[in-house]
Tab-separated table of C-alpha atoms and ligand atoms in Angstrom:
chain	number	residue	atom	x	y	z
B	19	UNK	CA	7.185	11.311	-30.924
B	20	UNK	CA	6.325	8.364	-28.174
B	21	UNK	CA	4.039	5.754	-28.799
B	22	UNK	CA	1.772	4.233	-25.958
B	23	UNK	CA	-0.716	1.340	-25.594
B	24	UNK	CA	-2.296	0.121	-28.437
B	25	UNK	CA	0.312	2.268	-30.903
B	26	UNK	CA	3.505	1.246	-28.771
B	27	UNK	CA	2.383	-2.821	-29.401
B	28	UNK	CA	1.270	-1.726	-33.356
B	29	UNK	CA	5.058	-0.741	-33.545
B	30	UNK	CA	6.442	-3.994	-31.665
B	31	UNK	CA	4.271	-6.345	-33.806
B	32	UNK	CA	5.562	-4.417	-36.891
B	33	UNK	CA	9.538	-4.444	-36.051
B	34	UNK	CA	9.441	-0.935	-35.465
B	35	UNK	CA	11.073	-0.435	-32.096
B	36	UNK	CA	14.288	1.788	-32.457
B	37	UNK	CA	16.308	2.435	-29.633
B	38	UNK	CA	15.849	4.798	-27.345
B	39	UNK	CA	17.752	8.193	-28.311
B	40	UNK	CA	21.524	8.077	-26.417
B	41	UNK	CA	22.878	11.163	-27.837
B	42	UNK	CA	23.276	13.909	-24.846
B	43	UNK	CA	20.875	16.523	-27.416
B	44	UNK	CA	17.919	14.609	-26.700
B	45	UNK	CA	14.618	16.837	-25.189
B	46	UNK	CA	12.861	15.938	-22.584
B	47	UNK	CA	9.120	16.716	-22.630
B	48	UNK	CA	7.543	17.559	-18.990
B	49	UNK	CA	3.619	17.929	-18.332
B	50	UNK	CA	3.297	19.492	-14.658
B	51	UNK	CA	1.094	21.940	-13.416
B	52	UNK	CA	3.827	24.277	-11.598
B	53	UNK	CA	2.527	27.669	-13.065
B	54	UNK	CA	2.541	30.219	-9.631
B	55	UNK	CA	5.172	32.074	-8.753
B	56	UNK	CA	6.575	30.122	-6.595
B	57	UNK	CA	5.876	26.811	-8.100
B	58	UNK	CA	7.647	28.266	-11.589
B	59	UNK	CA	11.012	28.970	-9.624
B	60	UNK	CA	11.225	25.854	-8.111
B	61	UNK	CA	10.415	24.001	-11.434
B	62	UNK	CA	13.078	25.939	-13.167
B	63	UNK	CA	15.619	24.714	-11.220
B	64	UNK	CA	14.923	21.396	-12.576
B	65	UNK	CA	15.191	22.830	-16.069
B	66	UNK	CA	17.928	24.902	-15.401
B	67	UNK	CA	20.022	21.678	-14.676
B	68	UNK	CA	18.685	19.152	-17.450
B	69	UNK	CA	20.030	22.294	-19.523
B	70	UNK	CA	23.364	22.114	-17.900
B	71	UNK	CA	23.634	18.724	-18.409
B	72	UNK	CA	22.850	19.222	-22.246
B	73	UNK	CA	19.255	18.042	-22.168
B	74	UNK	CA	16.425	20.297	-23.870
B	75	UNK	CA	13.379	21.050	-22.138
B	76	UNK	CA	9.743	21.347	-23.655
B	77	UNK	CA	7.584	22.531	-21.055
B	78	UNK	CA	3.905	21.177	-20.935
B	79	UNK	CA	2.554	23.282	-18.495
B	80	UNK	CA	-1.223	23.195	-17.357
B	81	UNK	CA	-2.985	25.782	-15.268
B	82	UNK	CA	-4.820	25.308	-12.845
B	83	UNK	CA	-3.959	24.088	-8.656
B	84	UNK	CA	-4.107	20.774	-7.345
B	85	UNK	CA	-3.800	19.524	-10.891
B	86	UNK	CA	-7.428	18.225	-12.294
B	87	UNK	CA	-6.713	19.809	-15.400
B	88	UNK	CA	-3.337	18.696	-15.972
B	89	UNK	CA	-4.827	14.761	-15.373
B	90	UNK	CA	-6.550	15.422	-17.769
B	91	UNK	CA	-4.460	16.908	-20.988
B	92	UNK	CA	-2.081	14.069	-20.054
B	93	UNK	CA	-4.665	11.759	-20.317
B	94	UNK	CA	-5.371	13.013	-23.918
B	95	UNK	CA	-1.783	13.399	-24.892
B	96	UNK	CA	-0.897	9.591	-24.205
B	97	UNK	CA	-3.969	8.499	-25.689
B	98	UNK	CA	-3.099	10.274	-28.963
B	99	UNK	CA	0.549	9.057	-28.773
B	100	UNK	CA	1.647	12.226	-27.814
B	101	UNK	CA	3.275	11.046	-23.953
B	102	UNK	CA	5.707	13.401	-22.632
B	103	UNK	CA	9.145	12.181	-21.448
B	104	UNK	CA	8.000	12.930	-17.858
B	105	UNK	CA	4.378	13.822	-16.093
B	106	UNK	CA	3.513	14.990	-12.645
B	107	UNK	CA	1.427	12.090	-11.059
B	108	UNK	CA	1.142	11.183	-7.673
B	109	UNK	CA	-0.394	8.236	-5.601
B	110	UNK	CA	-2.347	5.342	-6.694
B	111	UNK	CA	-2.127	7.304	-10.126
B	112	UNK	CA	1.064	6.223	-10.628
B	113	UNK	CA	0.105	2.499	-10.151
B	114	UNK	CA	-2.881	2.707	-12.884
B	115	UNK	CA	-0.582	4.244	-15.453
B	116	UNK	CA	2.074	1.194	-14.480
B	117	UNK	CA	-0.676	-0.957	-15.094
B	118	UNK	CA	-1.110	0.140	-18.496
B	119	UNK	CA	2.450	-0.889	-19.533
B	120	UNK	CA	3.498	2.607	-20.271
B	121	UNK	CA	5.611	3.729	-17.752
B	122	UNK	CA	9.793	2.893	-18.381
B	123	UNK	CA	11.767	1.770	-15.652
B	124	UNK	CA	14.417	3.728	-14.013
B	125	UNK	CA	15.635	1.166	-11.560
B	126	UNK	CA	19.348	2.383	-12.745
B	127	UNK	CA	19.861	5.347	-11.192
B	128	UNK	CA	17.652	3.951	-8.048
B	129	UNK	CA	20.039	1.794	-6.031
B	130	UNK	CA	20.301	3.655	-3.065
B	131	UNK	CA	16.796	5.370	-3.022
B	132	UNK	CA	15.154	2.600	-0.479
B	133	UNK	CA	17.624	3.601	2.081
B	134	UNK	CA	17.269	7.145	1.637
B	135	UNK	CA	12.726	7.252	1.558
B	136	UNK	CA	10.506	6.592	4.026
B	137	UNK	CA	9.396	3.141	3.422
B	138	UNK	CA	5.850	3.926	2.497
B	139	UNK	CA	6.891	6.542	-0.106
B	140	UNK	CA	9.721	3.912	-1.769
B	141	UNK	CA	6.898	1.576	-1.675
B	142	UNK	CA	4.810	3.906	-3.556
B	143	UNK	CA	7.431	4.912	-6.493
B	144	UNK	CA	7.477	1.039	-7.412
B	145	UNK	CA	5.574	-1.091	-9.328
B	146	UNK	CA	6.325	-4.735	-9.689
B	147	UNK	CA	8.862	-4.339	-7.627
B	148	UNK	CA	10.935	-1.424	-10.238
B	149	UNK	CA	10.937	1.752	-9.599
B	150	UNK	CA	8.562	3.745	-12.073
B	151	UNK	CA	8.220	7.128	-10.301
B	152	UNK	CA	10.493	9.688	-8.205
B	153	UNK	CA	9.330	11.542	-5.629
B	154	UNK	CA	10.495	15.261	-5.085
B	155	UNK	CA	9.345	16.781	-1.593
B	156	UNK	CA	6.821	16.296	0.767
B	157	UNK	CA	3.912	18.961	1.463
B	158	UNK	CA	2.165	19.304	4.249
B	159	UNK	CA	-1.644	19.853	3.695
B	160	UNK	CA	-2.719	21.128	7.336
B	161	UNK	CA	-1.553	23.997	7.588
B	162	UNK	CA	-3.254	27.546	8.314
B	163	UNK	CA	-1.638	30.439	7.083
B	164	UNK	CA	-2.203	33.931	8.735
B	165	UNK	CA	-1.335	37.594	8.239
B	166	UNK	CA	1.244	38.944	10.919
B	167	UNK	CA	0.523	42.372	11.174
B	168	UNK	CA	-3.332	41.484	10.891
B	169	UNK	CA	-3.070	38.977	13.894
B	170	UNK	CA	-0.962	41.917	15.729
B	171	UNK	CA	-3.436	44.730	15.024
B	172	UNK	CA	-6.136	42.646	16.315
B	173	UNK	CA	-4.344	41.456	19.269
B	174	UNK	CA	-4.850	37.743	18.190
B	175	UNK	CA	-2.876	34.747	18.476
B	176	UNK	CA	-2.694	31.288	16.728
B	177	UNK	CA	-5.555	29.287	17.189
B	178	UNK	CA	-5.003	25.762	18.554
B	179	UNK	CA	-8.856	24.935	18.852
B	180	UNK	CA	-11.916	25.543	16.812
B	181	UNK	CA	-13.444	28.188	19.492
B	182	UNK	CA	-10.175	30.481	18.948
B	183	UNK	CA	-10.565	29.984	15.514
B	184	UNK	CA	-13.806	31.664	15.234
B	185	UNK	CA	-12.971	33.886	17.760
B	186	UNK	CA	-9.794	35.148	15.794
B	187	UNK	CA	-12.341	35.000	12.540
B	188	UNK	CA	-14.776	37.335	14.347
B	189	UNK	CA	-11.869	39.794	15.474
B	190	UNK	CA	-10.555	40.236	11.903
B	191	UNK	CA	-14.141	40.841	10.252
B	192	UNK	CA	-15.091	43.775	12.875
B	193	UNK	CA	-11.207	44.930	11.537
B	194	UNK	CA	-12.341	45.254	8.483
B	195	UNK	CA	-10.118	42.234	6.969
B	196	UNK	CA	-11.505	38.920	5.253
B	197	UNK	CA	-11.119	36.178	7.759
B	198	UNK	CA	-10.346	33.796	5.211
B	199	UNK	CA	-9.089	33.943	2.213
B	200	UNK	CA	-10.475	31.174	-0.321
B	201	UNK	CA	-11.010	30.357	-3.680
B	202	UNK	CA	-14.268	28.057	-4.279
B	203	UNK	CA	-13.000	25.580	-5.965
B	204	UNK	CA	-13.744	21.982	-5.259
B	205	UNK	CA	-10.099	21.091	-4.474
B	206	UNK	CA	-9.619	23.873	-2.209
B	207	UNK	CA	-13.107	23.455	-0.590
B	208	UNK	CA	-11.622	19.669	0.009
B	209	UNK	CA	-8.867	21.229	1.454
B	210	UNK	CA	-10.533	22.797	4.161
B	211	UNK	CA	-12.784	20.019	4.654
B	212	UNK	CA	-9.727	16.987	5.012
B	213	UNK	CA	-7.979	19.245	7.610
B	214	UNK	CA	-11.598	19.410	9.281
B	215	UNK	CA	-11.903	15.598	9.424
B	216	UNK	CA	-7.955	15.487	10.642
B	217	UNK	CA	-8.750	18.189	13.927
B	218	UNK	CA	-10.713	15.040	14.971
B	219	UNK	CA	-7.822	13.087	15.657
B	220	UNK	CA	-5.273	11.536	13.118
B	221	UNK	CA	-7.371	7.829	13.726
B	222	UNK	CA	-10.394	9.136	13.220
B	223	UNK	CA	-9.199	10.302	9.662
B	224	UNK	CA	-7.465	7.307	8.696
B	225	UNK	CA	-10.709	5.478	9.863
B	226	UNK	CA	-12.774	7.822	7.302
B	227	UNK	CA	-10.437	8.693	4.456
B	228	UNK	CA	-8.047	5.688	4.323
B	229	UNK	CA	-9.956	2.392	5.515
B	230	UNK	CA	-13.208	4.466	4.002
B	231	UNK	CA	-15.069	2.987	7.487
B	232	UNK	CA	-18.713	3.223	7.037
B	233	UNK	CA	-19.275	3.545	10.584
B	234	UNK	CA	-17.006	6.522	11.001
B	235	UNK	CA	-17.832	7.635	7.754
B	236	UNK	CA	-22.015	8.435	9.048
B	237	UNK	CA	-20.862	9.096	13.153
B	238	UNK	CA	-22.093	11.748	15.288
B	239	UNK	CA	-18.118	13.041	14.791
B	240	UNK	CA	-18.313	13.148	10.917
B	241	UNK	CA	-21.826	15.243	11.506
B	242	UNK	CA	-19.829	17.437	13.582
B	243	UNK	CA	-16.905	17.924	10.487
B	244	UNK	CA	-19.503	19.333	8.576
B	245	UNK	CA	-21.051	21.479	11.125
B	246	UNK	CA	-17.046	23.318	11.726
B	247	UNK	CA	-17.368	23.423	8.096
B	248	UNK	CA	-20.287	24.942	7.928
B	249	UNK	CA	-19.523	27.311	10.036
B	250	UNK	CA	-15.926	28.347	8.089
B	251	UNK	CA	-17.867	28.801	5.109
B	252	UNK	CA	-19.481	31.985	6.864
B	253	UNK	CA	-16.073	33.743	7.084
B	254	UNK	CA	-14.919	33.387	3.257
B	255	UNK	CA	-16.515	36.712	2.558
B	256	UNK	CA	-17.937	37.704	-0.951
B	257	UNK	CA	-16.162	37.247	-3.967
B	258	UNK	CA	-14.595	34.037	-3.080
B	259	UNK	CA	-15.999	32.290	-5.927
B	260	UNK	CA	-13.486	30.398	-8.335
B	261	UNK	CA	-10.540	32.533	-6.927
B	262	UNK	CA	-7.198	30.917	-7.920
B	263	UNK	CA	-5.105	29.827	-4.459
B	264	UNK	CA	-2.051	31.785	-5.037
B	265	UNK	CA	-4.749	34.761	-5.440
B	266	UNK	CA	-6.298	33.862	-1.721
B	267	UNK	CA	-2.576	33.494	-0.843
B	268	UNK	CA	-1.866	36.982	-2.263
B	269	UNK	CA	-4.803	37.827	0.247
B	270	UNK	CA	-3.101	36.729	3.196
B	271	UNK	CA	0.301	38.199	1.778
B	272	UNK	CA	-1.015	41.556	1.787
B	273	UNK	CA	-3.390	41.404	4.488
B	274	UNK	CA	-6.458	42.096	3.349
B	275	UNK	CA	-7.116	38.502	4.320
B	276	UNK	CA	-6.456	37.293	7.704
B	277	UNK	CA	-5.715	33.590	6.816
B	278	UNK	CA	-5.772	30.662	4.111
B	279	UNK	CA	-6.127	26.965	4.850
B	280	UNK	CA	-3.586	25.792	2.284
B	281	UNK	CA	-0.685	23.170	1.595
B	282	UNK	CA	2.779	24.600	1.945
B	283	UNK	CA	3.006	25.479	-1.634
B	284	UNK	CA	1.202	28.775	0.158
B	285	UNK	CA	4.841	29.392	1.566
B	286	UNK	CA	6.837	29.234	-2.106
B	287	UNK	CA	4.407	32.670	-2.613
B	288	UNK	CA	5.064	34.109	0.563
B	289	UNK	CA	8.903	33.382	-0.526
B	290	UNK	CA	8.572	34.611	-3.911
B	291	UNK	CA	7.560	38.156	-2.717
B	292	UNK	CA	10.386	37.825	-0.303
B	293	UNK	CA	8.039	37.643	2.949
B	294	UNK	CA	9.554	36.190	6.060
B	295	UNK	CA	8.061	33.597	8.583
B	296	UNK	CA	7.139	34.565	11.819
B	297	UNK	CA	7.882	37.780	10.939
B	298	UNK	CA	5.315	38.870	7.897
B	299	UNK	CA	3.287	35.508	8.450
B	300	UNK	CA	2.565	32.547	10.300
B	301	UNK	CA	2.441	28.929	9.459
B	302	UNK	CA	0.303	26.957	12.381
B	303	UNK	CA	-0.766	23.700	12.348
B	304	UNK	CA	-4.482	24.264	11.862
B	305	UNK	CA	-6.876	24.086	15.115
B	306	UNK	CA	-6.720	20.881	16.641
B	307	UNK	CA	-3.847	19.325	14.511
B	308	UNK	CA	-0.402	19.822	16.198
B	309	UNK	CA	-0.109	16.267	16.498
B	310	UNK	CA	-1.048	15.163	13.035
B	311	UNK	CA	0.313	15.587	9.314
B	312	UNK	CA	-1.784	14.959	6.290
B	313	UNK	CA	0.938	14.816	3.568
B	314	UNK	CA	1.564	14.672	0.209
B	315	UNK	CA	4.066	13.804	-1.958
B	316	UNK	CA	5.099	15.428	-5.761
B	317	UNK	CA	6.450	13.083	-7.897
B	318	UNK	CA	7.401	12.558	-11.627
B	319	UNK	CA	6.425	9.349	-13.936
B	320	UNK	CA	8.789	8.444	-17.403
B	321	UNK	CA	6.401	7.585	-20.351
B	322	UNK	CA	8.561	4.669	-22.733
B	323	UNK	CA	9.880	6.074	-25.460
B	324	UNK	CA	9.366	4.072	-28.799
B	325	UNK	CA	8.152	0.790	-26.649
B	326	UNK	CA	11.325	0.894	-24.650
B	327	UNK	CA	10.882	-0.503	-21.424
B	328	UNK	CA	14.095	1.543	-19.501
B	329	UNK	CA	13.859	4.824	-19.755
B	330	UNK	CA	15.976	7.232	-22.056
B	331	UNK	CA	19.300	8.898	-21.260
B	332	UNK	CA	17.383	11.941	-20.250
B	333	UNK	CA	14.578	10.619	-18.299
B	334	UNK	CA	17.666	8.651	-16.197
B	335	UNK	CA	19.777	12.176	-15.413
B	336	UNK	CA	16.304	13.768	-14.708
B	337	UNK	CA	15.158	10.989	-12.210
B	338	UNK	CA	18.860	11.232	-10.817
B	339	UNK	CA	18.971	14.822	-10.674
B	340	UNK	CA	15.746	15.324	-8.934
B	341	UNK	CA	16.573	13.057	-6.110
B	342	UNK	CA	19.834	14.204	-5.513
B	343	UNK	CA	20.768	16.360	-2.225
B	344	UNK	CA	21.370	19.190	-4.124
B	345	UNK	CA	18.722	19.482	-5.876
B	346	UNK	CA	16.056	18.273	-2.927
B	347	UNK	CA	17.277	20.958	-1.340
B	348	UNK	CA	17.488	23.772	-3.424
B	349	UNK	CA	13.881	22.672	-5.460
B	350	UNK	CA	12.105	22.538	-1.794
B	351	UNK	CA	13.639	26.101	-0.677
B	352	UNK	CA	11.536	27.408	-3.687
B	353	UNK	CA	8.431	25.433	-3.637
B	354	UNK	CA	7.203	25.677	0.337
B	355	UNK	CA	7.769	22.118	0.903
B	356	UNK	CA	10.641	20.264	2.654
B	357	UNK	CA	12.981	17.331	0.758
B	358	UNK	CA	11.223	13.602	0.649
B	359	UNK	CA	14.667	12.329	0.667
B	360	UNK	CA	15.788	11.445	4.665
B	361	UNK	CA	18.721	13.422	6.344
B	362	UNK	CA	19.143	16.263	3.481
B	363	UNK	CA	20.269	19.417	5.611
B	364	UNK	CA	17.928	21.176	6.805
B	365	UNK	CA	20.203	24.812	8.027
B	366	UNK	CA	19.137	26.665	4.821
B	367	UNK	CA	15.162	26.667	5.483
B	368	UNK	CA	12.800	28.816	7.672
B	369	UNK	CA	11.176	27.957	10.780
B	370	UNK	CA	8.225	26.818	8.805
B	371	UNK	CA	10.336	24.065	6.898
B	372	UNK	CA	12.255	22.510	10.208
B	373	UNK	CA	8.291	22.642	12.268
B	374	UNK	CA	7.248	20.627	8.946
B	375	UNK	CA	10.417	18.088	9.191
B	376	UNK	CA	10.206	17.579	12.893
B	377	UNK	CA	6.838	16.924	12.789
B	378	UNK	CA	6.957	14.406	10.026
B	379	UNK	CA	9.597	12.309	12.191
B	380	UNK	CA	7.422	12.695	14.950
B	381	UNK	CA	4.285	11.855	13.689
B	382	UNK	CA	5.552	8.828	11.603
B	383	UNK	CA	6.678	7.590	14.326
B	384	UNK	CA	3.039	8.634	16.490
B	385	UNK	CA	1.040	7.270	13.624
B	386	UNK	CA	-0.236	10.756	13.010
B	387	UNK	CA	1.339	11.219	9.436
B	388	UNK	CA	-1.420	10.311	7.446
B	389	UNK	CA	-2.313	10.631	3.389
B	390	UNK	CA	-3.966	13.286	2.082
B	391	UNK	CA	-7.266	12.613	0.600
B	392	UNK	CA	-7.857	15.130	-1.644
B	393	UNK	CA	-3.816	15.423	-2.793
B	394	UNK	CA	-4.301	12.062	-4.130
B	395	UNK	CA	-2.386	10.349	-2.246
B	396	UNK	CA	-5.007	7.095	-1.000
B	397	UNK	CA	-7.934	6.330	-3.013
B	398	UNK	CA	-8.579	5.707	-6.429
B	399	UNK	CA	-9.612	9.162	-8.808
B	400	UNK	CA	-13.218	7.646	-8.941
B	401	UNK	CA	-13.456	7.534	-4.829
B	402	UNK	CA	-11.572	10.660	-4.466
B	403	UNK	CA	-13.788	12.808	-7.153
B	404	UNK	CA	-16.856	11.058	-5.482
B	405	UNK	CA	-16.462	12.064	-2.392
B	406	UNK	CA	-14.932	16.095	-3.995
B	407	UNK	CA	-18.708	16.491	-5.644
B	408	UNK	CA	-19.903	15.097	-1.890
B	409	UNK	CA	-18.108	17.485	-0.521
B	410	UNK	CA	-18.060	20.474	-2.259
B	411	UNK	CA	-22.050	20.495	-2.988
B	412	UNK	CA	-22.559	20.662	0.549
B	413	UNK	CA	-20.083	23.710	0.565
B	414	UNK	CA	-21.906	25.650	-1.732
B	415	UNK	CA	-25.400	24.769	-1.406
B	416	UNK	CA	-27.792	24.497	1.744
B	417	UNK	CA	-27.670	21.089	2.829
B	418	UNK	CA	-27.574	20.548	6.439
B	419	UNK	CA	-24.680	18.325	8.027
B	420	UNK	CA	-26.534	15.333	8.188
B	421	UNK	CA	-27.205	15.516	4.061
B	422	UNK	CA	-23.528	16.461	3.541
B	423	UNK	CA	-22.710	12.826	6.008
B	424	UNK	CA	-25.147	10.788	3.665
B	425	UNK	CA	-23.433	11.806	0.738
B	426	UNK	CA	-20.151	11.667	1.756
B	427	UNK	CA	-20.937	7.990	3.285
B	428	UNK	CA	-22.805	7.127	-0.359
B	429	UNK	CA	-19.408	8.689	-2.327
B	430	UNK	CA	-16.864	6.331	-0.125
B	431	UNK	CA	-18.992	3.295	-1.818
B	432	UNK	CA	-17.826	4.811	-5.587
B	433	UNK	CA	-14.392	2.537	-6.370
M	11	LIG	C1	0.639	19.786	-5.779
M	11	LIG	C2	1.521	20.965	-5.439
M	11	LIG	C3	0.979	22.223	-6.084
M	11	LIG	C4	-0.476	22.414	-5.703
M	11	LIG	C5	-1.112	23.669	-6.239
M	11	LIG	C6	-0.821	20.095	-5.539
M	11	LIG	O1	-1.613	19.052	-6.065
M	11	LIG	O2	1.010	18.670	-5.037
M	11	LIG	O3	2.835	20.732	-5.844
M	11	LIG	O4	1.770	23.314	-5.695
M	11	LIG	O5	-1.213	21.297	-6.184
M	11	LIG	O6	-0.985	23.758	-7.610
């Protein structure tokens, strides 16, 4: 058992702070919320070698996408004393739990991350200058999947702009097929929305959704986000209600759906039922953002065991293991997403993968590779869920664009 907080300092002030466990049979405990098809492979190969290297595994894993839920149970298991070895948090997250003095350091097995991250990203696995988190691949949020055959039988091709988009949605509905497949749940309502605000331009979102710019925030530009929006919402077709993403996915995948706005964890499905890019499906930047990359970034935190500041023997060889070459690559071939660590080869992945790689170098280096909003990867849980509720009322209730803008402008004030 770990102790945390208020219990970890009980046990300092008391003497009873034992050393953290060095014997190779120690378990590691692991809260995630990896529980798809796809998302289980890839996980497994992270359990698969901890097992190898003699570690046990207890598996804490929490339905439900995009991870609300899993914040959550964590949330109750540290404040019981119940931490695991290792959680999935991402973000400013993993700054607040720093803050609380729980987190151990794993600076050890870190020396030659800084060279190997994009700076940002290092940046963001530190706190107080240690590192406190490691990162395992990068997702790409905007991207819009779509149905082969469907686009074939309908004579369609990918849409680059918002007009092709609906006229690709209408030629799907008179085919009989959903034009896109959804599940209405707030994060994936939020997911349409953020790749929305990024088809205005990649400054445009950082103006709204990093800096949080009133003035961009409530412009004639914003009003028009929620008009496109709007007008998506009109092509989710019945049913859509509370439908899990890897269900919408399974949509695309067998084509009663035409196409799914979703991160590349999409493509770990298509993968697990041994579908092929470009030749069962298509990944396409969504309309109007070739040139831009909303990302985010999975990453595990290691809770101190006992009060001990550095982490355990097993939290080390998992931090090591997960940003290791090998493993980058083979956890990222699984999962949909591409490695976080620079220069891992690339030969093994599908034209999906290498579109998502070349256009990370390019838009870091165009300033279009910006943070996803709703992947928590910028703004505080309190701004972020603010501006969810914002979002997602507007989605399923009759407001006009110009309410959704005033609350939207209202839930960037919540800190
Ligand atoms: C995570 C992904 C995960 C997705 C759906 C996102 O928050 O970053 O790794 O696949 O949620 O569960």
């Amino acid at each position: 058992m770990k102790k945390c907080g208020l219990a970890a300092a009980i046990a300092a002030i008391f003497g009873m702070v034992a050393p953290p466990a060095a014997d190779a049979a120690e378990s590691v405990s692991v809260l995630h919320w990896w529980t798809s098809g796809g998302e289980s492979k890839a996980v497994r190969v992270l359990k698969d070698d901890m097992e190898k290297q003699g570690y046990g595994w207890k598996d804490f894993a929490v339905a439900g996408g995009g991870g609300a839920a899993a914040m959550t149970a964590l949330k109750t298991q540290v404040i019981s004393g119940n931490a695991p070895s290792a959680a999935q948090i991402k973000g400013p997250l993993i700054q607040d739990w720093a803050s609380q003095s729980v987190l151990a350091n794993i600076d050890k097995v870190a020396a030659d991350w800084k060279a190997n991250l994009p700076p940002t990203l290092d940046t963001q696995m530190k706190a107080d200058g240690h590192y406190v988190g490691v990162p395992f691949s990068i997702h790409r949020i905007n991207w819009l999947w779509i149905n082969k055959a469907d686009l074939d039988k309908v004579g369609g091709k990918p849409p680059t702009t918002w007009p092709e988009f609906f006229a690709l949605a209408d030629k799907f509905r008179a085919a009989g097929i959903t034009p896109v497949a959804h599940g209405g749940q707030p994060w994936q309502d939020m997911t349409i929305w953020e790749t929305v605000v990024l088809s205005q331009g990649a400054d445009f979102y950082r103006k709204a959704l990093v800096d949080l710019d009133q003035q961009t925030l409530t412009s004639p530009q914003m009003v028009q986000v929620f008009d496109i929006v709007r007008r998506i919402h009109g092509y989710l077709g019945s049913g859509y209600q509370a439908r899990d993403w890897n269900v919408a996915t399974g949509m695309v995948l067998s084509g009663s759906g035409g196409m799914q706005f979703m991160g590349d964890w999409a493509k770990g499905e298509f993968a697990n039922a041994n579908k092929k890019a470009d030749v069962d499906y298509i990944c396409a930047p969504a309309p109007g953002t070739s040139n831009a990359y909303t990302y985010s970034v999975d990453s595990f935190v290691f809770f101190q065991e006992r009060g001990a500041k550095d982490a355990t023997p097993g939290q080390l060889a998992m931090a090591k293991t997960i940003m290791s070459v090998d493993f980058q690559q083979d956890f990222s071939l699984y999962k949909g997403s591409i490695p976080v660590r620079l220069n891992v080869p690339m030969d093994k992945f599908d034209t999906c993968a290498k579109k998502s790689y070349a256009d990370e170098i390019a838009t870091i280096k165009s300033s279009g590779f910006v943070p996803s909003l709703e992947f928590g990867m910028v703004q505080s849980a309190a701004t972020e869920g603010a501006i969810t509720d914002a979002v997602t009322k507007f989605m399923n209730s009759n407001e006009d664009s110009a309410q959704g803008v005033k609350a939207l402008a209202a839930a960037a004030k919540v800190r």
